């Protein structure tokens, strides 16, 4: 049995992780949870899983959580009440909890970086669902992994697919956990993309894109931020940077392929031109389960893949004019250093402004490009953690200032005309 910690337990990744723990109680025991503001759901999770420790991102909510736990109906009380912590230090305590074997990182955005680093420094294995850990801080994270012996196991569908395919090569032992080191014989990586909410829209039609349109994904059930990233294809650009750090290939050997059915989750091309693909229904529980159970596979009662039921699989190259965020990500990745951190932070803040309807969908890449251009003269090729945090805060502030001072230029009404 593995003892697991779940960072971001009330989010999409967190809730699916806990569903897996419920389905396979003989395999997984939940010992630590962290969450944001959704105390109602968190209390239900505490009652079901009886974790040893719970941490809230906002320290001011700890007292309320304690009071609500004290008032639980006696018949519903957990076997044991958890220790409660709050704020950044509280998250770090929960992430590095002594009794945990594996930490599932489900906190969205750069907010997940510090607790993930705390878990790495504590030598915990990481089921990595938080892209930003490597994207924003790859130069910081890789040395820490080597120092602590912590292992990164990709839990998002695309990188899990690559990871699974590499297990089937003659170099499986080297491929298992060679973060940042190219696997012998690996020539190319092909990341598949659904195309997001606007895959069937023309560029002209995007002028009328609303928040509701951008957050309605045709294949996957995800949070609003990642669904918007899918619509801009920034999610795939970020995955390219993550794949570079995970698997060690340079950017010329990491490709994006539009695959609307989301059945092939990614592919690898080997030196002899063979291509290996991992396939499955579009369900995040499968890659999360593999990261949790690795190096073993657990037999599940889940629906089996039926190719006749699907009928056909289609592929095409992404339209760079329609998806400018993709090229911005490649450019930031090739620049290296602190540039991916700036790209990531600018994207997070621009998407937040879009979700508040302060800017138009088409303004997202314009704002990101502007911030990355401003950072070029201050690019740091060998950043420390404090450097990453500083440029992250700087990029977010610049986006907010740009939106404030150029409200008319970036507004929903202006761009939609």
mmCIF file of C-alpha atoms in Angstrom:
data_model
loop_
_atom_site.group_PDB
_atom_site.id
_atom_site.type_symbol
_atom_site.label_atom_id
_atom_site.label_comp_id
_atom_site.label_asym_id
_atom_site.label_seq_id
_atom_site.Cartn_x
_atom_site.Cartn_y
_atom_site.Cartn_z
ATOM 1 C CA UNK A 1 0.000 0.000 0.000
ATOM 2 C CA UNK A 2 1.234 3.492 -0.909
ATOM 3 C CA UNK A 3 0.599 6.429 1.383
ATOM 4 C CA UNK A 4 -0.276 9.454 -0.742
ATOM 5 C CA UNK A 5 -0.492 13.199 -0.308
ATOM 6 C CA UNK A 6 -2.777 15.186 -2.601
ATOM 7 C CA UNK A 7 -1.920 18.825 -3.265
ATOM 8 C CA UNK A 8 -5.049 20.595 -4.473
ATOM 9 C CA UNK A 9 -7.492 17.934 -3.305
ATOM 10 C CA UNK A 10 -10.650 19.869 -4.228
ATOM 11 C CA UNK A 11 -9.569 20.566 -7.815
ATOM 12 C CA UNK A 12 -10.031 18.406 -10.899
ATOM 13 C CA UNK A 13 -6.829 16.363 -10.478
ATOM 14 C CA UNK A 14 -7.296 16.093 -6.720
ATOM 15 C CA UNK A 15 -10.863 14.822 -6.832
ATOM 16 C CA UNK A 16 -9.988 12.209 -9.460
ATOM 17 C CA UNK A 17 -6.987 11.089 -7.413
ATOM 18 C CA UNK A 18 -9.206 10.590 -4.376
ATOM 19 C CA UNK A 19 -11.728 8.666 -6.495
ATOM 20 C CA UNK A 20 -8.890 6.296 -7.431
ATOM 21 C CA UNK A 21 -7.950 5.933 -3.766
ATOM 22 C CA UNK A 22 -11.589 5.031 -3.013
ATOM 23 C CA UNK A 23 -11.711 2.489 -5.853
ATOM 24 C CA UNK A 24 -8.473 0.797 -4.776
ATOM 25 C CA UNK A 25 -8.361 1.040 -0.964
ATOM 26 C CA UNK A 26 -5.990 -1.922 -0.740
ATOM 27 C CA UNK A 27 -3.448 -0.015 -2.872
ATOM 28 C CA UNK A 28 -3.610 3.576 -1.609
ATOM 29 C CA UNK A 29 -4.009 5.338 1.715
ATOM 30 C CA UNK A 30 -4.507 9.114 1.869
ATOM 31 C CA UNK A 31 -2.362 10.722 4.588
ATOM 32 C CA UNK A 32 -2.209 14.387 3.559
ATOM 33 C CA UNK A 33 -4.444 16.905 1.769
ATOM 34 C CA UNK A 34 -4.115 20.550 0.767
ATOM 35 C CA UNK A 35 -6.911 22.736 -0.563
ATOM 36 C CA UNK A 36 -8.016 26.261 -1.345
ATOM 37 C CA UNK A 37 -11.390 27.727 -0.349
ATOM 38 C CA UNK A 38 -13.809 24.859 -0.977
ATOM 39 C CA UNK A 39 -14.201 23.814 2.662
ATOM 40 C CA UNK A 40 -17.471 21.953 2.074
ATOM 41 C CA UNK A 41 -15.885 19.492 -0.345
ATOM 42 C CA UNK A 42 -12.705 19.300 1.749
ATOM 43 C CA UNK A 43 -14.703 18.266 4.825
ATOM 44 C CA UNK A 44 -16.356 15.473 2.839
ATOM 45 C CA UNK A 45 -12.889 14.304 1.767
ATOM 46 C CA UNK A 46 -11.675 14.376 5.366
ATOM 47 C CA UNK A 47 -14.644 12.292 6.464
ATOM 48 C CA UNK A 48 -13.997 9.703 3.754
ATOM 49 C CA UNK A 49 -10.212 9.441 3.943
ATOM 50 C CA UNK A 50 -9.232 10.464 7.508
ATOM 51 C CA UNK A 51 -5.923 12.107 6.499
ATOM 52 C CA UNK A 52 -3.273 12.755 9.140
ATOM 53 C CA UNK A 53 -2.722 16.356 8.050
ATOM 54 C CA UNK A 54 -4.661 19.014 6.103
ATOM 55 C CA UNK A 55 -3.309 22.387 4.969
ATOM 56 C CA UNK A 56 -5.195 25.360 3.555
ATOM 57 C CA UNK A 57 -3.605 27.862 1.182
ATOM 58 C CA UNK A 58 -5.238 30.702 3.154
ATOM 59 C CA UNK A 59 -4.302 30.638 6.821
ATOM 60 C CA UNK A 60 -7.320 32.754 7.736
ATOM 61 C CA UNK A 61 -9.628 29.823 6.891
ATOM 62 C CA UNK A 62 -8.035 27.332 9.275
ATOM 63 C CA UNK A 63 -10.144 28.426 12.253
ATOM 64 C CA UNK A 64 -13.359 28.097 10.231
ATOM 65 C CA UNK A 65 -12.338 24.618 9.076
ATOM 66 C CA UNK A 66 -11.605 23.603 12.675
ATOM 67 C CA UNK A 67 -15.007 24.841 13.842
ATOM 68 C CA UNK A 68 -16.835 23.052 11.052
ATOM 69 C CA UNK A 69 -14.985 19.811 11.786
ATOM 70 C CA UNK A 70 -15.870 20.133 15.472
ATOM 71 C CA UNK A 71 -19.541 20.412 14.527
ATOM 72 C CA UNK A 72 -19.690 17.323 12.313
ATOM 73 C CA UNK A 73 -22.466 14.905 13.220
ATOM 74 C CA UNK A 74 -20.912 12.243 15.503
ATOM 75 C CA UNK A 75 -22.030 9.457 13.153
ATOM 76 C CA UNK A 76 -20.077 11.080 10.266
ATOM 77 C CA UNK A 77 -16.877 11.978 12.090
ATOM 78 C CA UNK A 78 -13.622 10.666 10.609
ATOM 79 C CA UNK A 79 -11.708 7.945 12.479
ATOM 80 C CA UNK A 80 -9.145 10.550 13.475
ATOM 81 C CA UNK A 81 -9.123 14.324 13.106
ATOM 82 C CA UNK A 82 -6.207 15.703 11.051
ATOM 83 C CA UNK A 83 -3.623 18.220 12.159
ATOM 84 C CA UNK A 84 -4.464 21.545 10.506
ATOM 85 C CA UNK A 85 -2.029 24.035 8.990
ATOM 86 C CA UNK A 86 -2.383 27.124 6.817
ATOM 87 C CA UNK A 87 -0.524 29.460 4.509
ATOM 88 C CA UNK A 88 2.592 28.733 2.392
ATOM 89 C CA UNK A 89 4.464 27.066 5.257
ATOM 90 C CA UNK A 90 1.435 24.902 5.993
ATOM 91 C CA UNK A 91 1.324 23.730 2.384
ATOM 92 C CA UNK A 92 5.012 22.844 2.577
ATOM 93 C CA UNK A 93 4.445 20.816 5.756
ATOM 94 C CA UNK A 94 1.635 18.835 4.130
ATOM 95 C CA UNK A 95 3.637 18.341 0.918
ATOM 96 C CA UNK A 96 6.645 16.932 2.760
ATOM 97 C CA UNK A 97 4.689 14.907 5.331
ATOM 98 C CA UNK A 98 6.877 12.138 6.779
ATOM 99 C CA UNK A 99 4.407 9.283 6.315
ATOM 100 C CA UNK A 100 3.777 9.985 2.632
ATOM 101 C CA UNK A 101 5.329 7.839 -0.131
ATOM 102 C CA UNK A 102 3.946 9.738 -3.129
ATOM 103 C CA UNK A 103 2.773 13.319 -3.623
ATOM 104 C CA UNK A 104 0.176 14.049 -6.314
ATOM 105 C CA UNK A 105 0.587 17.694 -7.368
ATOM 106 C CA UNK A 106 -2.813 18.933 -8.487
ATOM 107 C CA UNK A 107 -2.483 22.635 -7.602
ATOM 108 C CA UNK A 108 -3.039 24.668 -10.768
ATOM 109 C CA UNK A 109 -0.472 27.240 -11.836
ATOM 110 C CA UNK A 110 2.699 28.551 -10.238
ATOM 111 C CA UNK A 111 1.038 28.308 -6.812
ATOM 112 C CA UNK A 112 1.983 24.630 -6.899
ATOM 113 C CA UNK A 113 5.708 25.269 -7.361
ATOM 114 C CA UNK A 114 6.816 25.844 -3.751
ATOM 115 C CA UNK A 115 4.968 22.907 -2.155
ATOM 116 C CA UNK A 116 6.158 20.632 -4.975
ATOM 117 C CA UNK A 117 9.738 21.749 -4.337
ATOM 118 C CA UNK A 118 9.216 21.077 -0.615
ATOM 119 C CA UNK A 119 8.133 17.520 -1.468
ATOM 120 C CA UNK A 120 11.148 17.055 -3.766
ATOM 121 C CA UNK A 121 13.570 18.282 -1.094
ATOM 122 C CA UNK A 122 11.980 15.787 1.307
ATOM 123 C CA UNK A 123 12.788 13.003 -1.191
ATOM 124 C CA UNK A 124 9.166 12.199 -2.027
ATOM 125 C CA UNK A 125 8.141 10.617 -5.320
ATOM 126 C CA UNK A 126 6.033 13.095 -7.307
ATOM 127 C CA UNK A 127 3.034 12.302 -9.506
ATOM 128 C CA UNK A 128 3.398 15.511 -11.486
ATOM 129 C CA UNK A 129 0.149 17.015 -12.744
ATOM 130 C CA UNK A 130 1.324 20.590 -12.217
ATOM 131 C CA UNK A 131 3.032 21.641 -15.476
ATOM 132 C CA UNK A 132 4.336 24.878 -14.020
ATOM 133 C CA UNK A 133 6.821 23.141 -11.699
ATOM 134 C CA UNK A 134 9.083 22.329 -14.646
ATOM 135 C CA UNK A 135 7.996 25.080 -17.024
ATOM 136 C CA UNK A 136 8.678 27.975 -14.656
ATOM 137 C CA UNK A 137 11.475 26.401 -12.650
ATOM 138 C CA UNK A 138 13.037 23.586 -14.672
ATOM 139 C CA UNK A 139 16.610 24.905 -14.100
ATOM 140 C CA UNK A 140 15.899 24.932 -10.344
ATOM 141 C CA UNK A 141 13.971 21.647 -10.090
ATOM 142 C CA UNK A 142 16.323 19.328 -11.999
ATOM 143 C CA UNK A 143 19.303 19.870 -9.642
ATOM 144 C CA UNK A 144 17.015 19.361 -6.618
ATOM 145 C CA UNK A 145 15.833 16.031 -8.046
ATOM 146 C CA UNK A 146 19.406 14.834 -8.393
ATOM 147 C CA UNK A 147 20.222 16.008 -4.885
ATOM 148 C CA UNK A 148 17.256 14.366 -3.113
ATOM 149 C CA UNK A 149 16.680 11.287 -5.268
ATOM 150 C CA UNK A 150 13.037 12.277 -5.680
ATOM 151 C CA UNK A 151 11.409 10.854 -8.818
ATOM 152 C CA UNK A 152 9.058 12.718 -11.178
ATOM 153 C CA UNK A 153 6.275 10.548 -12.605
ATOM 154 C CA UNK A 154 4.203 12.473 -15.171
ATOM 155 C CA UNK A 155 0.488 12.362 -14.389
ATOM 156 C CA UNK A 156 -0.918 14.427 -17.251
ATOM 157 C CA UNK A 157 -2.104 12.407 -20.229
ATOM 158 C CA UNK A 158 0.484 13.473 -22.837
ATOM 159 C CA UNK A 159 3.631 13.064 -20.770
ATOM 160 C CA UNK A 160 2.279 9.903 -19.190
ATOM 161 C CA UNK A 161 1.807 8.524 -22.706
ATOM 162 C CA UNK A 162 5.439 9.294 -23.573
ATOM 163 C CA UNK A 163 6.602 7.846 -20.261
ATOM 164 C CA UNK A 164 4.577 4.668 -20.845
ATOM 165 C CA UNK A 165 5.893 4.269 -24.399
ATOM 166 C CA UNK A 166 9.472 4.594 -23.169
ATOM 167 C CA UNK A 167 8.891 1.701 -20.763
ATOM 168 C CA UNK A 168 8.524 -0.494 -23.842
ATOM 169 C CA UNK A 169 11.912 0.328 -25.379
ATOM 170 C CA UNK A 170 15.150 -1.659 -24.994
ATOM 171 C CA UNK A 171 16.396 1.216 -22.838
ATOM 172 C CA UNK A 172 13.533 1.038 -20.347
ATOM 173 C CA UNK A 173 15.820 1.133 -17.332
ATOM 174 C CA UNK A 174 17.387 4.383 -18.544
ATOM 175 C CA UNK A 175 14.030 5.741 -19.691
ATOM 176 C CA UNK A 176 12.252 5.213 -16.407
ATOM 177 C CA UNK A 177 13.315 8.296 -14.507
ATOM 178 C CA UNK A 178 15.935 10.018 -16.641
ATOM 179 C CA UNK A 179 14.544 13.514 -16.073
ATOM 180 C CA UNK A 180 16.394 15.915 -18.339
ATOM 181 C CA UNK A 181 18.517 13.166 -19.902
ATOM 182 C CA UNK A 182 17.724 11.976 -23.463
ATOM 183 C CA UNK A 183 16.815 8.304 -23.719
ATOM 184 C CA UNK A 184 19.123 6.475 -26.157
ATOM 185 C CA UNK A 185 17.380 5.886 -29.465
ATOM 186 C CA UNK A 186 14.612 8.448 -28.893
ATOM 187 C CA UNK A 187 14.409 10.591 -32.029
ATOM 188 C CA UNK A 188 11.181 12.596 -31.723
ATOM 189 C CA UNK A 189 8.212 13.203 -29.451
ATOM 190 C CA UNK A 190 4.775 13.900 -30.908
ATOM 191 C CA UNK A 191 2.377 15.562 -28.482
ATOM 192 C CA UNK A 192 -1.243 15.183 -29.543
ATOM 193 C CA UNK A 193 -3.721 18.031 -29.035
ATOM 194 C CA UNK A 194 -7.499 17.943 -29.248
ATOM 195 C CA UNK A 195 -7.541 21.440 -30.734
ATOM 196 C CA UNK A 196 -9.654 22.710 -27.866
ATOM 197 C CA UNK A 197 -12.974 24.507 -27.880
ATOM 198 C CA UNK A 198 -12.218 26.410 -31.094
ATOM 199 C CA UNK A 199 -10.724 23.659 -33.238
ATOM 200 C CA UNK A 200 -13.546 23.999 -35.785
ATOM 201 C CA UNK A 201 -13.690 27.811 -35.675
ATOM 202 C CA UNK A 202 -12.085 30.049 -38.267
ATOM 203 C CA UNK A 203 -9.755 32.888 -37.268
ATOM 204 C CA UNK A 204 -12.482 35.395 -38.147
ATOM 205 C CA UNK A 205 -15.009 33.573 -35.950
ATOM 206 C CA UNK A 206 -12.649 33.897 -32.970
ATOM 207 C CA UNK A 207 -13.448 37.620 -32.910
ATOM 208 C CA UNK A 208 -16.782 36.632 -31.323
ATOM 209 C CA UNK A 209 -15.343 34.133 -28.828
ATOM 210 C CA UNK A 210 -16.826 34.438 -25.350
ATOM 211 C CA UNK A 211 -15.672 33.095 -21.987
ATOM 212 C CA UNK A 212 -18.451 30.512 -22.141
ATOM 213 C CA UNK A 213 -17.250 29.365 -25.577
ATOM 214 C CA UNK A 214 -13.610 29.099 -24.482
ATOM 215 C CA UNK A 215 -14.413 27.094 -21.342
ATOM 216 C CA UNK A 216 -16.522 24.444 -23.103
ATOM 217 C CA UNK A 217 -14.093 21.651 -24.027
ATOM 218 C CA UNK A 218 -15.366 19.032 -26.525
ATOM 219 C CA UNK A 219 -13.430 16.062 -25.032
ATOM 220 C CA UNK A 220 -12.064 16.691 -21.558
ATOM 221 C CA UNK A 221 -13.565 17.817 -18.258
ATOM 222 C CA UNK A 222 -11.056 20.285 -16.779
ATOM 223 C CA UNK A 223 -10.856 23.513 -14.809
ATOM 224 C CA UNK A 224 -11.536 26.843 -16.527
ATOM 225 C CA UNK A 225 -7.916 27.978 -16.741
ATOM 226 C CA UNK A 226 -6.596 24.816 -18.409
ATOM 227 C CA UNK A 227 -9.641 24.724 -20.715
ATOM 228 C CA UNK A 228 -8.825 28.243 -21.945
ATOM 229 C CA UNK A 229 -5.192 27.151 -22.373
ATOM 230 C CA UNK A 230 -6.475 24.305 -24.530
ATOM 231 C CA UNK A 231 -8.476 26.771 -26.629
ATOM 232 C CA UNK A 232 -5.379 28.943 -27.246
ATOM 233 C CA UNK A 233 -3.153 25.847 -27.574
ATOM 234 C CA UNK A 234 -0.905 27.370 -24.907
ATOM 235 C CA UNK A 235 -1.423 24.154 -22.938
ATOM 236 C CA UNK A 236 0.380 22.284 -25.697
ATOM 237 C CA UNK A 237 3.127 24.891 -25.913
ATOM 238 C CA UNK A 238 3.657 24.560 -22.160
ATOM 239 C CA UNK A 239 3.711 20.768 -22.543
ATOM 240 C CA UNK A 240 6.478 21.127 -25.135
ATOM 241 C CA UNK A 241 8.614 22.946 -22.559
ATOM 242 C CA UNK A 242 7.752 20.351 -19.917
ATOM 243 C CA UNK A 243 8.629 17.514 -22.312
ATOM 244 C CA UNK A 244 12.008 19.147 -22.947
ATOM 245 C CA UNK A 245 12.809 19.093 -19.230
ATOM 246 C CA UNK A 246 11.336 15.644 -18.612
ATOM 247 C CA UNK A 247 12.769 13.762 -21.559
ATOM 248 C CA UNK A 248 15.819 15.791 -22.566
ATOM 249 C CA UNK A 249 15.087 16.338 -26.282
ATOM 250 C CA UNK A 250 15.676 19.751 -27.829
ATOM 251 C CA UNK A 251 12.749 21.724 -29.213
ATOM 252 C CA UNK A 252 13.339 20.743 -32.842
ATOM 253 C CA UNK A 253 12.457 17.172 -31.892
ATOM 254 C CA UNK A 254 9.205 17.861 -30.030
ATOM 255 C CA UNK A 255 6.197 18.225 -32.328
ATOM 256 C CA UNK A 256 2.506 19.022 -31.882
ATOM 257 C CA UNK A 257 -0.178 17.141 -33.805
ATOM 258 C CA UNK A 258 -3.899 17.986 -33.759
ATOM 259 C CA UNK A 259 -5.863 14.807 -33.035
ATOM 260 C CA UNK A 260 -9.529 15.707 -32.416
ATOM 261 C CA UNK A 261 -10.593 12.330 -31.013
ATOM 262 C CA UNK A 262 -8.062 12.437 -28.108
ATOM 263 C CA UNK A 263 -7.575 8.660 -28.275
ATOM 264 C CA UNK A 264 -3.834 8.644 -28.979
ATOM 265 C CA UNK A 265 -2.409 10.608 -26.055
ATOM 266 C CA UNK A 266 1.080 11.044 -27.524
ATOM 267 C CA UNK A 267 3.721 9.185 -29.531
ATOM 268 C CA UNK A 268 7.457 8.624 -29.625
ATOM 269 C CA UNK A 269 9.571 8.026 -32.726
ATOM 270 C CA UNK A 270 12.652 5.839 -32.327
ATOM 271 C CA UNK A 271 15.897 5.873 -34.270
ATOM 272 C CA UNK A 272 14.787 3.106 -36.642
ATOM 273 C CA UNK A 273 11.669 5.221 -37.543
ATOM 274 C CA UNK A 274 9.298 3.029 -35.477
ATOM 275 C CA UNK A 275 6.537 5.015 -33.769
ATOM 276 C CA UNK A 276 5.029 3.902 -30.453
ATOM 277 C CA UNK A 277 1.728 5.367 -29.250
ATOM 278 C CA UNK A 278 -0.294 5.082 -26.060
ATOM 279 C CA UNK A 279 -4.059 4.994 -26.556
ATOM 280 C CA UNK A 280 -7.100 5.162 -24.321
ATOM 281 C CA UNK A 281 -10.379 6.955 -23.734
ATOM 282 C CA UNK A 282 -9.981 10.665 -22.818
ATOM 283 C CA UNK A 283 -10.069 10.119 -19.055
ATOM 284 C CA UNK A 284 -7.492 11.664 -16.710
ATOM 285 C CA UNK A 285 -7.891 8.872 -14.184
ATOM 286 C CA UNK A 286 -5.773 6.488 -16.273
ATOM 287 C CA UNK A 287 -2.558 8.593 -16.365
ATOM 288 C CA UNK A 288 -3.056 9.568 -12.716
ATOM 289 C CA UNK A 289 -3.435 5.889 -11.761
ATOM 290 C CA UNK A 290 -0.286 4.923 -13.687
ATOM 291 C CA UNK A 291 1.762 7.616 -11.928
ATOM 292 C CA UNK A 292 0.358 6.458 -8.581
ATOM 293 C CA UNK A 293 0.941 2.749 -9.168
ATOM 294 C CA UNK A 294 4.231 2.837 -11.132
ATOM 295 C CA UNK A 295 6.241 0.651 -11.653
ATOM 296 C CA UNK A 296 3.211 -1.656 -11.428
ATOM 297 C CA UNK A 297 -0.027 -1.634 -13.344
ATOM 298 C CA UNK A 298 -3.320 -2.147 -11.537
ATOM 299 C CA UNK A 299 -6.114 -4.081 -13.212
ATOM 300 C CA UNK A 300 -9.237 -1.924 -13.428
ATOM 301 C CA UNK A 301 -12.893 -2.537 -14.318
ATOM 302 C CA UNK A 302 -12.902 0.617 -16.440
ATOM 303 C CA UNK A 303 -14.371 0.681 -19.945
ATOM 304 C CA UNK A 304 -12.083 -0.941 -22.490
ATOM 305 C CA UNK A 305 -11.011 0.931 -25.612
ATOM 306 C CA UNK A 306 -12.917 -0.142 -28.733
ATOM 307 C CA UNK A 307 -11.471 1.048 -32.049
ATOM 308 C CA UNK A 308 -14.549 -0.081 -34.025
ATOM 309 C CA UNK A 309 -16.657 2.069 -31.713
ATOM 310 C CA UNK A 310 -14.441 5.078 -32.488
ATOM 311 C CA UNK A 311 -14.479 4.354 -36.224
ATOM 312 C CA UNK A 312 -11.641 6.633 -37.345
ATOM 313 C CA UNK A 313 -8.724 8.636 -36.001
ATOM 314 C CA UNK A 314 -7.660 11.846 -37.743
ATOM 315 C CA UNK A 315 -4.604 14.102 -37.537
ATOM 316 C CA UNK A 316 -3.441 17.454 -38.867
ATOM 317 C CA UNK A 317 -0.753 20.031 -38.241
ATOM 318 C CA UNK A 318 -1.764 22.984 -36.038
ATOM 319 C CA UNK A 319 -2.449 26.338 -37.677
ATOM 320 C CA UNK A 320 0.223 28.708 -36.339
ATOM 321 C CA UNK A 321 -1.791 31.772 -37.376
ATOM 322 C CA UNK A 322 -4.813 30.549 -35.429
ATOM 323 C CA UNK A 323 -2.731 29.441 -32.413
ATOM 324 C CA UNK A 324 0.011 32.077 -31.885
ATOM 325 C CA UNK A 325 0.471 30.983 -28.245
ATOM 326 C CA UNK A 326 2.044 27.769 -29.453
ATOM 327 C CA UNK A 327 4.892 29.605 -31.199
ATOM 328 C CA UNK A 328 5.334 31.927 -28.208
ATOM 329 C CA UNK A 329 5.933 28.846 -26.060
ATOM 330 C CA UNK A 330 8.498 27.376 -28.464
ATOM 331 C CA UNK A 331 10.304 30.727 -28.549
ATOM 332 C CA UNK A 332 10.335 31.006 -24.745
ATOM 333 C CA UNK A 333 11.572 27.439 -24.402
ATOM 334 C CA UNK A 334 14.426 28.030 -26.820
ATOM 335 C CA UNK A 335 15.368 31.248 -24.976
ATOM 336 C CA UNK A 336 15.547 29.222 -21.767
ATOM 337 C CA UNK A 337 16.493 30.581 -18.354
ATOM 338 C CA UNK A 338 13.760 32.735 -16.852
ATOM 339 C CA UNK A 339 11.835 33.226 -20.112
ATOM 340 C CA UNK A 340 9.527 30.179 -19.662
ATOM 341 C CA UNK A 341 8.663 31.460 -16.160
ATOM 342 C CA UNK A 342 7.726 34.854 -17.638
ATOM 343 C CA UNK A 343 5.672 33.188 -20.397
ATOM 344 C CA UNK A 344 3.840 31.014 -17.877
ATOM 345 C CA UNK A 345 3.090 33.858 -15.450
ATOM 346 C CA UNK A 346 1.981 36.208 -18.227
ATOM 347 C CA UNK A 347 -0.311 33.506 -19.581
ATOM 348 C CA UNK A 348 -1.839 32.760 -16.180
ATOM 349 C CA UNK A 349 -2.572 36.427 -15.547
ATOM 350 C CA UNK A 350 -3.848 37.080 -19.083
ATOM 351 C CA UNK A 351 -6.204 34.094 -18.848
ATOM 352 C CA UNK A 352 -7.410 35.353 -15.447
ATOM 353 C CA UNK A 353 -8.150 38.752 -17.012
ATOM 354 C CA UNK A 354 -10.025 37.036 -19.854
ATOM 355 C CA UNK A 355 -12.107 34.955 -17.434
ATOM 356 C CA UNK A 356 -13.059 38.228 -15.695
ATOM 357 C CA UNK A 357 -14.067 39.531 -19.173
ATOM 358 C CA UNK A 358 -11.584 42.408 -18.951
ATOM 359 C CA UNK A 359 -9.844 41.406 -22.188
ATOM 360 C CA UNK A 360 -10.842 39.573 -25.346
ATOM 361 C CA UNK A 361 -9.746 36.028 -26.162
ATOM 362 C CA UNK A 362 -7.588 37.274 -29.053
ATOM 363 C CA UNK A 363 -5.774 39.666 -26.704
ATOM 364 C CA UNK A 364 -4.272 36.816 -24.650
ATOM 365 C CA UNK A 365 -1.335 36.083 -27.018
ATOM 366 C CA UNK A 366 -0.759 39.801 -27.711
ATOM 367 C CA UNK A 367 -0.301 40.521 -24.013
ATOM 368 C CA UNK A 368 1.955 37.495 -23.454
ATOM 369 C CA UNK A 369 4.168 38.431 -26.407
ATOM 370 C CA UNK A 370 4.500 41.999 -25.150
ATOM 371 C CA UNK A 371 5.621 40.859 -21.688
ATOM 372 C CA UNK A 372 8.129 38.347 -23.079
ATOM 373 C CA UNK A 373 9.603 41.067 -25.312
ATOM 374 C CA UNK A 374 10.037 43.348 -22.298
ATOM 375 C CA UNK A 375 11.907 40.594 -20.440
ATOM 376 C CA UNK A 376 14.536 39.918 -23.124
ATOM 377 C CA UNK A 377 17.065 42.428 -21.774
ATOM 378 C CA UNK A 378 16.774 40.976 -18.252
ATOM 379 C CA UNK A 379 16.859 37.284 -19.218
ATOM 380 C CA UNK A 380 18.704 35.202 -16.614
ATOM 381 C CA UNK A 381 20.073 31.950 -18.020
ATOM 382 C CA UNK A 382 20.968 30.403 -14.638
ATOM 383 C CA UNK A 383 18.169 31.391 -12.283
ATOM 384 C CA UNK A 384 17.803 30.491 -8.623
ATOM 385 C CA UNK A 385 14.408 29.967 -6.988
ATOM 386 C CA UNK A 386 14.225 33.606 -5.879
ATOM 387 C CA UNK A 387 14.871 34.717 -9.469
ATOM 388 C CA UNK A 388 12.001 32.560 -10.731
ATOM 389 C CA UNK A 389 9.643 33.923 -8.075
ATOM 390 C CA UNK A 390 10.714 37.503 -8.843
ATOM 391 C CA UNK A 391 10.126 37.291 -12.613
ATOM 392 C CA UNK A 392 6.830 35.478 -11.995
ATOM 393 C CA UNK A 393 5.604 38.371 -9.825
ATOM 394 C CA UNK A 394 6.992 40.922 -12.305
ATOM 395 C CA UNK A 395 5.232 39.351 -15.306
ATOM 396 C CA UNK A 396 1.879 39.209 -13.527
ATOM 397 C CA UNK A 397 2.173 42.842 -12.469
ATOM 398 C CA UNK A 398 3.060 43.936 -16.005
ATOM 399 C CA UNK A 399 0.028 42.126 -17.425
ATOM 400 C CA UNK A 400 -2.289 43.810 -14.918
ATOM 401 C CA UNK A 401 -0.763 47.207 -15.663
ATOM 402 C CA UNK A 402 -1.056 46.645 -19.422
ATOM 403 C CA UNK A 403 -4.709 45.692 -19.102
ATOM 404 C CA UNK A 404 -5.391 48.721 -16.909
ATOM 405 C CA UNK A 405 -3.631 51.249 -19.155
ATOM 406 C CA UNK A 406 -4.786 49.694 -22.445
ATOM 407 C CA UNK A 407 -8.302 48.743 -21.402
ATOM 408 C CA UNK A 408 -9.863 49.906 -24.660
ATOM 409 C CA UNK A 409 -7.259 48.206 -26.842
ATOM 410 C CA UNK A 410 -7.671 44.796 -25.202
ATOM 411 C CA UNK A 411 -11.381 44.968 -24.364
ATOM 412 C CA UNK A 412 -13.956 42.405 -25.416
ATOM 413 C CA UNK A 413 -15.898 44.996 -27.380
ATOM 414 C CA UNK A 414 -12.928 46.486 -29.239
ATOM 415 C CA UNK A 415 -11.410 43.203 -30.430
ATOM 416 C CA UNK A 416 -14.771 41.696 -31.355
ATOM 417 C CA UNK A 417 -15.609 44.494 -33.778
#
